Short mmCIF file of C-alpha atoms and ligand atoms in Angstrom, two decimals:
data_model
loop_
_atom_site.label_atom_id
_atom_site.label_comp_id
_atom_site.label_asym_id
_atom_site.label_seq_id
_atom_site.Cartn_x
_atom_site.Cartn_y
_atom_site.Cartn_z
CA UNK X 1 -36.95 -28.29 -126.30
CA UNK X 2 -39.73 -27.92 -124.30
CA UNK X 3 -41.17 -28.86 -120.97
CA UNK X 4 -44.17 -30.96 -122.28
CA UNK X 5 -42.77 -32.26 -125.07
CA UNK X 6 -39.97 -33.55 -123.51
CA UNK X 7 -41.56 -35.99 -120.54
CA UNK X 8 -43.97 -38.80 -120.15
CA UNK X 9 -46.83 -36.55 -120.90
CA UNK X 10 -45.56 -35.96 -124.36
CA UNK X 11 -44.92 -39.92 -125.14
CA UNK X 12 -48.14 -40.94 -124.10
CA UNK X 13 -49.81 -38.17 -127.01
CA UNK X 14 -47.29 -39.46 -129.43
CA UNK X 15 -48.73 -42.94 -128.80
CA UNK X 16 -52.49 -41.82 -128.84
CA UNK X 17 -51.21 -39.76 -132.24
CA UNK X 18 -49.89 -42.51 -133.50
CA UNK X 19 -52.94 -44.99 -132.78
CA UNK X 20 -55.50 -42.66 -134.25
CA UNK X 21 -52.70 -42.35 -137.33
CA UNK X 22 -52.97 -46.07 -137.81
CA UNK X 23 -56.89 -46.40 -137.25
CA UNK X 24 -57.58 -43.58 -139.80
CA UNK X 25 -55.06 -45.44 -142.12
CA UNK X 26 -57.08 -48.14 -142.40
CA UNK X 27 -60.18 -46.50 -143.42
CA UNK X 28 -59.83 -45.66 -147.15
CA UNK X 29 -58.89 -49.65 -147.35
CA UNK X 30 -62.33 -50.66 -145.10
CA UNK X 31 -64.12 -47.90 -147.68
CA UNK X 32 -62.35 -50.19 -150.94
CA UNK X 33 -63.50 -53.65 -149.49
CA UNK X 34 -66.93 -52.22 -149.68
CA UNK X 35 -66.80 -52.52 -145.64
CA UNK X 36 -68.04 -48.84 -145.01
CA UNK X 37 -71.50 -47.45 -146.47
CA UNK X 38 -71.36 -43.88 -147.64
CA UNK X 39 -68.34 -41.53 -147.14
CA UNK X 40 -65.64 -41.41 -144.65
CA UNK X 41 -63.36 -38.39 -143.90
CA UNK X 42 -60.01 -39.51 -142.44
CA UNK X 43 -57.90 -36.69 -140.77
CA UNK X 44 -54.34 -37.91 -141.59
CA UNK X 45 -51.91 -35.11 -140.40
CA UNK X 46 -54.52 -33.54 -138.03
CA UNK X 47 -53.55 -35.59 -135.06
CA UNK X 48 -51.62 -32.92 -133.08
CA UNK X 49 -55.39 -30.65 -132.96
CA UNK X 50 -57.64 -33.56 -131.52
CA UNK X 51 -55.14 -34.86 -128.93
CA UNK X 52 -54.13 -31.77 -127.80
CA UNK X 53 -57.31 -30.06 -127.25
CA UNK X 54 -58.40 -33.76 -124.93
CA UNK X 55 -55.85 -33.79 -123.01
CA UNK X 56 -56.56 -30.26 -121.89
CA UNK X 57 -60.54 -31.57 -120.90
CA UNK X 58 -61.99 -34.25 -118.90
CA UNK X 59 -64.84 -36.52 -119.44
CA UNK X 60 -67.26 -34.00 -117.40
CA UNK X 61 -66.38 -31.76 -120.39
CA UNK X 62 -68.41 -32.02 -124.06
CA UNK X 63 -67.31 -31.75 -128.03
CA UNK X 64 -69.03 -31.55 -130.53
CA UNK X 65 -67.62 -32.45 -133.68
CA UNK X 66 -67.29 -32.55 -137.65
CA UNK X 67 -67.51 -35.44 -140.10
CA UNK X 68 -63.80 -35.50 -139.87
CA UNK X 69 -64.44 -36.54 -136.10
CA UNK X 70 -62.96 -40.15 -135.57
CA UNK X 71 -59.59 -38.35 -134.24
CA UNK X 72 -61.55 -36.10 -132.20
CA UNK X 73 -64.02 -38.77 -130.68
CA UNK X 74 -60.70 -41.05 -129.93
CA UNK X 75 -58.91 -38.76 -128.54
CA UNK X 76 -61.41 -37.65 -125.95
CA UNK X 77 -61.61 -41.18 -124.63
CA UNK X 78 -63.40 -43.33 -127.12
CA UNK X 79 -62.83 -47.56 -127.46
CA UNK X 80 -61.26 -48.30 -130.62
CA UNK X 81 -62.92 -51.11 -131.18
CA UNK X 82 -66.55 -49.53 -130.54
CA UNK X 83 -65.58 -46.25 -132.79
CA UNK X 84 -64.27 -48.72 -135.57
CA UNK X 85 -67.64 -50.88 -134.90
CA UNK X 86 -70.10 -47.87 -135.62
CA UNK X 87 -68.15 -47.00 -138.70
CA UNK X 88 -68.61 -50.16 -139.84
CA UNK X 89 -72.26 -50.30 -139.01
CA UNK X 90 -71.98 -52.88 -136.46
CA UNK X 91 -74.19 -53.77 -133.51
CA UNK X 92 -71.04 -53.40 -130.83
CA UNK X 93 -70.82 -49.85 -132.17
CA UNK X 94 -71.37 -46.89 -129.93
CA UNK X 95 -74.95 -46.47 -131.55
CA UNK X 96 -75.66 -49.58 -131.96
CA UNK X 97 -74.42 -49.24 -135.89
CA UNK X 98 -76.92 -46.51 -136.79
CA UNK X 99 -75.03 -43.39 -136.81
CA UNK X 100 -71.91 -44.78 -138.87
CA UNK X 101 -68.92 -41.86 -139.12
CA UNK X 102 -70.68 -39.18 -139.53
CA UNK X 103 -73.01 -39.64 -136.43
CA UNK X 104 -70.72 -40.89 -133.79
CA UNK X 105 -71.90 -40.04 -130.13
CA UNK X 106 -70.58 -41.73 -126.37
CA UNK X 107 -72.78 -39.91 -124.14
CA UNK X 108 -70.31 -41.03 -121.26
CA UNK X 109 -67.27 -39.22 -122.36
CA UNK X 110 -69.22 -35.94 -123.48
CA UNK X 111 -68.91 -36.85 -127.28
CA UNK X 112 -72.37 -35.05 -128.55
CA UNK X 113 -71.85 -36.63 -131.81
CA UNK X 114 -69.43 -36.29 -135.22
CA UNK X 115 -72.14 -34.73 -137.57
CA UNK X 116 -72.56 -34.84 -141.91
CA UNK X 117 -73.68 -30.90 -141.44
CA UNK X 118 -70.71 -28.10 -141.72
CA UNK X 119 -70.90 -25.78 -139.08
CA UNK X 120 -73.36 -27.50 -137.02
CA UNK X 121 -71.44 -28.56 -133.79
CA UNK X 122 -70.87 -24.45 -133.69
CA UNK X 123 -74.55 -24.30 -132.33
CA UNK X 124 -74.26 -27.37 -130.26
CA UNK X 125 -71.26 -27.30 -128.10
CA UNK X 126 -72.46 -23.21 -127.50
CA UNK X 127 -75.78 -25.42 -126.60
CA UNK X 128 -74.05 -27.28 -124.14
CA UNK X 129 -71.40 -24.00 -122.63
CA UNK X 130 -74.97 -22.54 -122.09
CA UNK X 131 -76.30 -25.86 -120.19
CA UNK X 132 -73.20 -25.96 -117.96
CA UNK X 133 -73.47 -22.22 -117.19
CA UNK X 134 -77.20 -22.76 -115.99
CA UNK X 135 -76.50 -25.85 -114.39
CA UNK X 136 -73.63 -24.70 -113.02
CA UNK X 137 -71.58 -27.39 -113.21
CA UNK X 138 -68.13 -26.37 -114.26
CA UNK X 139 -67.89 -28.55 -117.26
CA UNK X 140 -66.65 -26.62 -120.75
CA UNK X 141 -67.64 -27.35 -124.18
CA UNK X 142 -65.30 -27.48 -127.52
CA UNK X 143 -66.70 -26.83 -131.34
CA UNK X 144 -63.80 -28.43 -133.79
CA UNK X 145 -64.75 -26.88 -136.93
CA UNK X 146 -63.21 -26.44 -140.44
CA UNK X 147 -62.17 -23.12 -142.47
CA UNK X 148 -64.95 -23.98 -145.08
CA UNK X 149 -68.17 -24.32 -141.55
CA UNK X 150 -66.36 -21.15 -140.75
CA UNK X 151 -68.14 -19.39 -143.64
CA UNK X 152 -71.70 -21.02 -142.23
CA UNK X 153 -74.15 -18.52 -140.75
CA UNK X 154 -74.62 -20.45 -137.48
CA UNK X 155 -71.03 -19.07 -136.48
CA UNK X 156 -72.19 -15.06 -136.19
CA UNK X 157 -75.29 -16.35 -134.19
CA UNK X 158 -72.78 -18.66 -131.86
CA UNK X 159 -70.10 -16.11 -131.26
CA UNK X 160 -72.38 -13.52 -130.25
CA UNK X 161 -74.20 -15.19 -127.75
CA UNK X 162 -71.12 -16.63 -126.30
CA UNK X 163 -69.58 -13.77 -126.11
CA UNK X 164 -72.51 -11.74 -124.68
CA UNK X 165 -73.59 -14.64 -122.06
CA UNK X 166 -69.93 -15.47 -121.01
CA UNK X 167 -70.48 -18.92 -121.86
CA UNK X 168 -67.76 -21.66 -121.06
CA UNK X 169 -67.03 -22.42 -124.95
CA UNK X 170 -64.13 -22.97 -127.01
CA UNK X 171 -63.92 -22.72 -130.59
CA UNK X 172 -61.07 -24.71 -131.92
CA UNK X 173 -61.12 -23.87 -136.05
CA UNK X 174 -58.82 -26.59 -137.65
CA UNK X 175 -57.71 -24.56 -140.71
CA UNK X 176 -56.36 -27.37 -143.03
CA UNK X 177 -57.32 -25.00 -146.22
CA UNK X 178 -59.71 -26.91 -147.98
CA UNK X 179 -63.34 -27.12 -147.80
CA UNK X 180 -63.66 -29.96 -150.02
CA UNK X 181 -62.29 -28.99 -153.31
CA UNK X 182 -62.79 -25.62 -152.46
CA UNK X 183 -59.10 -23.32 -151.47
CA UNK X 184 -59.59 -20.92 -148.49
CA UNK X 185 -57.84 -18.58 -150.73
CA UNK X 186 -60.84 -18.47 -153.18
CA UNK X 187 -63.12 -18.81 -150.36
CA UNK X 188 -62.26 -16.11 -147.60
CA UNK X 189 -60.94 -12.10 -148.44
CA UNK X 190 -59.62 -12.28 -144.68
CA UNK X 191 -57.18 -14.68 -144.25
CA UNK X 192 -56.77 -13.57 -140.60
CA UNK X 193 -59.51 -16.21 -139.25
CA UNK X 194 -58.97 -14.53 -135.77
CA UNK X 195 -60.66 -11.79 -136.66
CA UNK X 196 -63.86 -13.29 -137.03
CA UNK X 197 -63.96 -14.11 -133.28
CA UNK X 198 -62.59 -10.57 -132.88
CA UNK X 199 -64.92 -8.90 -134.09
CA UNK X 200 -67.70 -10.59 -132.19
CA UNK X 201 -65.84 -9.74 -128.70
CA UNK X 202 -64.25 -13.28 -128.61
CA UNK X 203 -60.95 -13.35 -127.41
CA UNK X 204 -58.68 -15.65 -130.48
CA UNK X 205 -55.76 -16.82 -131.03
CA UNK X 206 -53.34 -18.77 -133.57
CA UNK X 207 -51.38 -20.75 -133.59
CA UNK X 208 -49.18 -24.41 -135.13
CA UNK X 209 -52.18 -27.46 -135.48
CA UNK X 210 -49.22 -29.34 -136.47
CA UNK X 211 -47.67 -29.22 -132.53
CA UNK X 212 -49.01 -31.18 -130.16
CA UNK X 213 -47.17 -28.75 -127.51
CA UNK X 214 -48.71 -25.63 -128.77
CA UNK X 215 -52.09 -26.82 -129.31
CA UNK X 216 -51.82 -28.51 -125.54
CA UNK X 217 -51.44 -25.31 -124.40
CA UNK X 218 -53.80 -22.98 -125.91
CA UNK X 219 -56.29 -25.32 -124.99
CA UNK X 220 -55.41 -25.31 -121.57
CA UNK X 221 -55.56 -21.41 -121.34
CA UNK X 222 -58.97 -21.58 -123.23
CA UNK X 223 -60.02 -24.06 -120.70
CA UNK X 224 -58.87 -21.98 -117.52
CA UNK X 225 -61.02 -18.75 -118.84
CA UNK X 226 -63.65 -20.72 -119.82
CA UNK X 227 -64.01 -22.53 -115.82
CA UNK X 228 -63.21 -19.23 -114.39
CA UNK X 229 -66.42 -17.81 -115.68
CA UNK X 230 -64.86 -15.46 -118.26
CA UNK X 231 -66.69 -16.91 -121.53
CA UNK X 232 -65.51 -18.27 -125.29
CA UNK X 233 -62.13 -18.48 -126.96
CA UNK X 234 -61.49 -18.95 -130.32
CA UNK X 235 -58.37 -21.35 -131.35
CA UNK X 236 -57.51 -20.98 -134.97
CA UNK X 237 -55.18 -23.75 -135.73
CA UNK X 238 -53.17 -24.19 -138.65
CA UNK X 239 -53.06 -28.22 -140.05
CA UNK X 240 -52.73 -29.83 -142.80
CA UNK X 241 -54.76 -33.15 -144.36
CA UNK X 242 -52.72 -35.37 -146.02
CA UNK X 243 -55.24 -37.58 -147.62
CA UNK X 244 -58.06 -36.56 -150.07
CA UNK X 245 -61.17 -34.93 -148.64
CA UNK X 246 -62.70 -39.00 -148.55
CA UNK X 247 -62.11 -42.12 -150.63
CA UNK X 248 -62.09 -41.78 -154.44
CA UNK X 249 -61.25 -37.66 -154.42
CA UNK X 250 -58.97 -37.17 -157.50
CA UNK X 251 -57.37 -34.24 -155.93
CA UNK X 252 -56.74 -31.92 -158.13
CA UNK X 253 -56.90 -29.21 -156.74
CA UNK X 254 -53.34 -29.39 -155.24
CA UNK X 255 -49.99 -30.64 -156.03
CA UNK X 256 -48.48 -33.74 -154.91
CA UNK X 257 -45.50 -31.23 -154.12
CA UNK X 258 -47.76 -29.43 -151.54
CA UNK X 259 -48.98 -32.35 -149.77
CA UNK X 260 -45.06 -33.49 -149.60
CA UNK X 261 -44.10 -30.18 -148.28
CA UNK X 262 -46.93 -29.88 -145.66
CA UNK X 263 -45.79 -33.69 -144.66
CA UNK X 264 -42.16 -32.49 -143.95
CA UNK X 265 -44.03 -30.95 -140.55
CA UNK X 266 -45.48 -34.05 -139.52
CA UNK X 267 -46.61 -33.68 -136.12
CA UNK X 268 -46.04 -36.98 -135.15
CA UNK X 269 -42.71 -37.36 -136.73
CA UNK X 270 -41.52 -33.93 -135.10
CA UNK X 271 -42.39 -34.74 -131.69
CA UNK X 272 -40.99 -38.32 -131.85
CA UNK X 273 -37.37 -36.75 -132.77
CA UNK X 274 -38.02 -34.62 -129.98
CA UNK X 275 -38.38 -36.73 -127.36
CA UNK X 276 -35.33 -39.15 -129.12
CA UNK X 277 -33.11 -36.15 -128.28
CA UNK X 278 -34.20 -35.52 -124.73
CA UNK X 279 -33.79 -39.36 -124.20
CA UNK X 280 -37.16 -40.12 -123.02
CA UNK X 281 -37.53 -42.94 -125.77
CA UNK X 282 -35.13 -44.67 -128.25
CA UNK X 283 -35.72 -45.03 -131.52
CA UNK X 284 -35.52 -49.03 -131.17
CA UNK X 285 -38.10 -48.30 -128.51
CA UNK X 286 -40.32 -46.55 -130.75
CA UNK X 287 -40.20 -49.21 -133.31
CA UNK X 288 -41.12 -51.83 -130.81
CA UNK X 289 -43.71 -49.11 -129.17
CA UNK X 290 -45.52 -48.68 -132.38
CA UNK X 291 -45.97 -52.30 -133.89
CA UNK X 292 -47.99 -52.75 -130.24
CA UNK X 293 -50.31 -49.68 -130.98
CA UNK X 294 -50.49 -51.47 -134.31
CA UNK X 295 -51.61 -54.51 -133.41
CA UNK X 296 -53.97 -53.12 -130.71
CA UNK X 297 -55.57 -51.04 -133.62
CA UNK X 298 -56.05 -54.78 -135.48
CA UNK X 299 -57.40 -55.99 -132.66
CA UNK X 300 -59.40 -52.86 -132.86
CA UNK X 301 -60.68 -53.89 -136.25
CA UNK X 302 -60.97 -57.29 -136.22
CA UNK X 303 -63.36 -56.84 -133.19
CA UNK X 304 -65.70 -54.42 -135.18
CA UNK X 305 -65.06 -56.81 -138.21
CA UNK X 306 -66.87 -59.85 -136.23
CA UNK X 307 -69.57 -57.37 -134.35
CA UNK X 308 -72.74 -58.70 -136.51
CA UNK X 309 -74.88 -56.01 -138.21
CA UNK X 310 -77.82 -54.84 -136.19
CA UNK X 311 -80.78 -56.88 -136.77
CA UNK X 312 -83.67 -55.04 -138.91
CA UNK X 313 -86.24 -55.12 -136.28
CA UNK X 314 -84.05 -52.54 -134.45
CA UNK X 315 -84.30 -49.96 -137.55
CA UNK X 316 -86.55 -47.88 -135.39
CA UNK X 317 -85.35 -48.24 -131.92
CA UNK X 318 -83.50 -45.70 -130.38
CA UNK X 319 -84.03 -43.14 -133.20
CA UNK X 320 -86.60 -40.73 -131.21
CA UNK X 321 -86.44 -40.23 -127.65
CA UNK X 322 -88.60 -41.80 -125.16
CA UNK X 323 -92.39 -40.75 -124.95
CA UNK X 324 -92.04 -38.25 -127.90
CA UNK X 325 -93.97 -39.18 -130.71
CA UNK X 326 -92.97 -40.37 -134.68
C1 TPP F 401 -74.42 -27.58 -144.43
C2 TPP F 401 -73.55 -28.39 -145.34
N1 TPP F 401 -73.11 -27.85 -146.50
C3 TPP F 401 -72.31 -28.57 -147.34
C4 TPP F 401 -71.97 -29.87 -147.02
C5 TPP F 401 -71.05 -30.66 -147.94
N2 TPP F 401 -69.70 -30.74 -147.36
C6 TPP F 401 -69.30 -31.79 -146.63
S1 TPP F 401 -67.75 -31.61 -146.03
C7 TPP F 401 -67.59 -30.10 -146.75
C8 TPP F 401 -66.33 -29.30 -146.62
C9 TPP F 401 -66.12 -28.80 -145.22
O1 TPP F 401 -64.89 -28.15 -145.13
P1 TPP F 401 -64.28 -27.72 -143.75
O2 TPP F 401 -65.33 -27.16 -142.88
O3 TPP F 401 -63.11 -26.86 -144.04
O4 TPP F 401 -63.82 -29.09 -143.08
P2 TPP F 401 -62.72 -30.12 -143.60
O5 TPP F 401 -63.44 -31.05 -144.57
O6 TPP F 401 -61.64 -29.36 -144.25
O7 TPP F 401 -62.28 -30.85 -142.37
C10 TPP F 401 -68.75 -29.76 -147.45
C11 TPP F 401 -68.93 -28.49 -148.19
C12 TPP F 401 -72.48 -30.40 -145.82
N3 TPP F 401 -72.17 -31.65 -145.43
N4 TPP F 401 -73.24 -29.65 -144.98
#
């Protein structure tokens, strides 16, 4: 038993956990009722990474993150109702319905944005460690990124100048072993992904994306180095997605038996027997607990339901900046 795990700390990221569990839920049933236009990538069993890495930040500090990015975007702070909104294309949404999952940004909370291109955030959030080092502002910047944008080119160019400039960056690689369809075992000769930030002078580390604790407090070591001026980290996290890559994937490119297994490490199941045995919740309590973040989540989605669609006469409003030119 641990120290964080065991207190009011821990229950309050086993209730964001389970929230974000029960909003992602819901999106492969949104994506059936035709509610959602294109794809959606939920991140069912990836909890533990998102929530653990926010609470180690604050809203001075920036992400930048993947099209698996609702957990990532809630955790750091975002309304469910407003996140749920933009996925459904709604005017209430955090860009005004225009940027849908894939394009999520709150300016407020230092969410630069979910983004539809692998690998991208790399290059942004080692945008933004370079902004805060000039400006001098103490904030830190986080990349989430999968195993498969680990492969993308923008990650030699991003570790090197990170490493070389010192900048206050941390690289958090969710490793959940599929890019896609695509194994990390046919994908990558090294399966050591901490080499990679190794060998670019990046200090990196492992560790259990399926612990809330652990990831908690990697983060919170990356974030230390990173304010005290001494430059990137690499986190290379080990997860596990328990629903297809988005809605309609056949999956079969691994067993029903594997997904099982990987489940039987649930992070949000683990933690919750945890804190049952160091009597800082009951399981009674927990049921009672969870049917509220339930029906806050319905409230979530029943707000974004009645948000009306943008009108079309905003198409082209807010998609340059001001005084640049089409
Ligand atoms: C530059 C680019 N190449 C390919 C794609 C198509 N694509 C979308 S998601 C994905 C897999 C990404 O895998 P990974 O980085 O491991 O993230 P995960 O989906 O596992 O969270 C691919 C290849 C894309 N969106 N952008």
């Amino acid at each position: 038993m641990t120290e964080y795990q065991a207190n009011e700390q821990g229950l309050a990221g086993l209730k964001l956990m389970a929230k974000i569990r029960e909003f992602e839920r819901r999106m492969p049933l949104l994506s059936e009722e035709g509610l959602i236009r294109g794809s959606t990538h939920p991140s069912l069993g990836m909890e533990a990474i998102a929530v653990g890495v926010s609470l180690a930040l604050t809203d001075k500090d920036a992400i930048a993150s993947t099209h698996r990015g609702h957990a990532h975007t809630l955790a750091k702070g975002a309304d469910f109702g407003r996140t749920m909104a933009e996925i459904l294309g709604r005017k209430d949404g955090y860009c005004g319905g225009k940027g849908g999952s894939m394009h999520i940004g709150v300016k407020e909370l230092g969410v630069l944005g979910t983004n539809g291109i692998v690998g991208a955030g790399i290059g942004i959030a080692t945008g933004a460690a370079l902004a805060s080092k000039q400006l001098g502002d103490g904030s830190v910047a986080v990349s989430y990124f999968g195993d498969g944008a680990s492969n993308q080119g923008v990650l030699a160019e991003a570790f090197n100048l990170a490493a070389i400039w010192k900048l206050p960056v941390i690289f958090v690689l969710e490793n959940n072993h599929y890019a896609q369809s695509a194994s990390i075992d046919d994908m990558v000769a090294q399966p050591d992904l901490t080499k990679r930030g190794e060998a670019y002078g990046v200090p990196s580390f492992s560790g259990d994306g399926m612990n809330l604790e652990e990831v908690y407090g990697l983060a919170t070591a990356a974030v230390e180095r990173a304010r005290a001026g001494e430059g990137p980290t690499l986190l290379v996290l080990e997860t596990y997605r328990y629903l297809g890559h988005m809605a309609g994937d056949t999956e079969i490119y691994r067993t029903k038996e594997e997904v099982e297994a990987a489940k039987s490490n649930d992070p949000i199941e683990t933690l919750l027997a945890r804190l049952i045995e160091a009597g800082v919740i009951t399981a009674e309590e927990w049921e009672t607990t969870s049917k509220e973040l339930f029906e806050e989540v319905e409230a979530a989605e029943q707000f974004a339901r009645n948000s009306p669609y943008p009108d079309v006469s905003e198409a082209f409003t807010d998609v340059y900046a001001k005084g640049a030119s089409a």
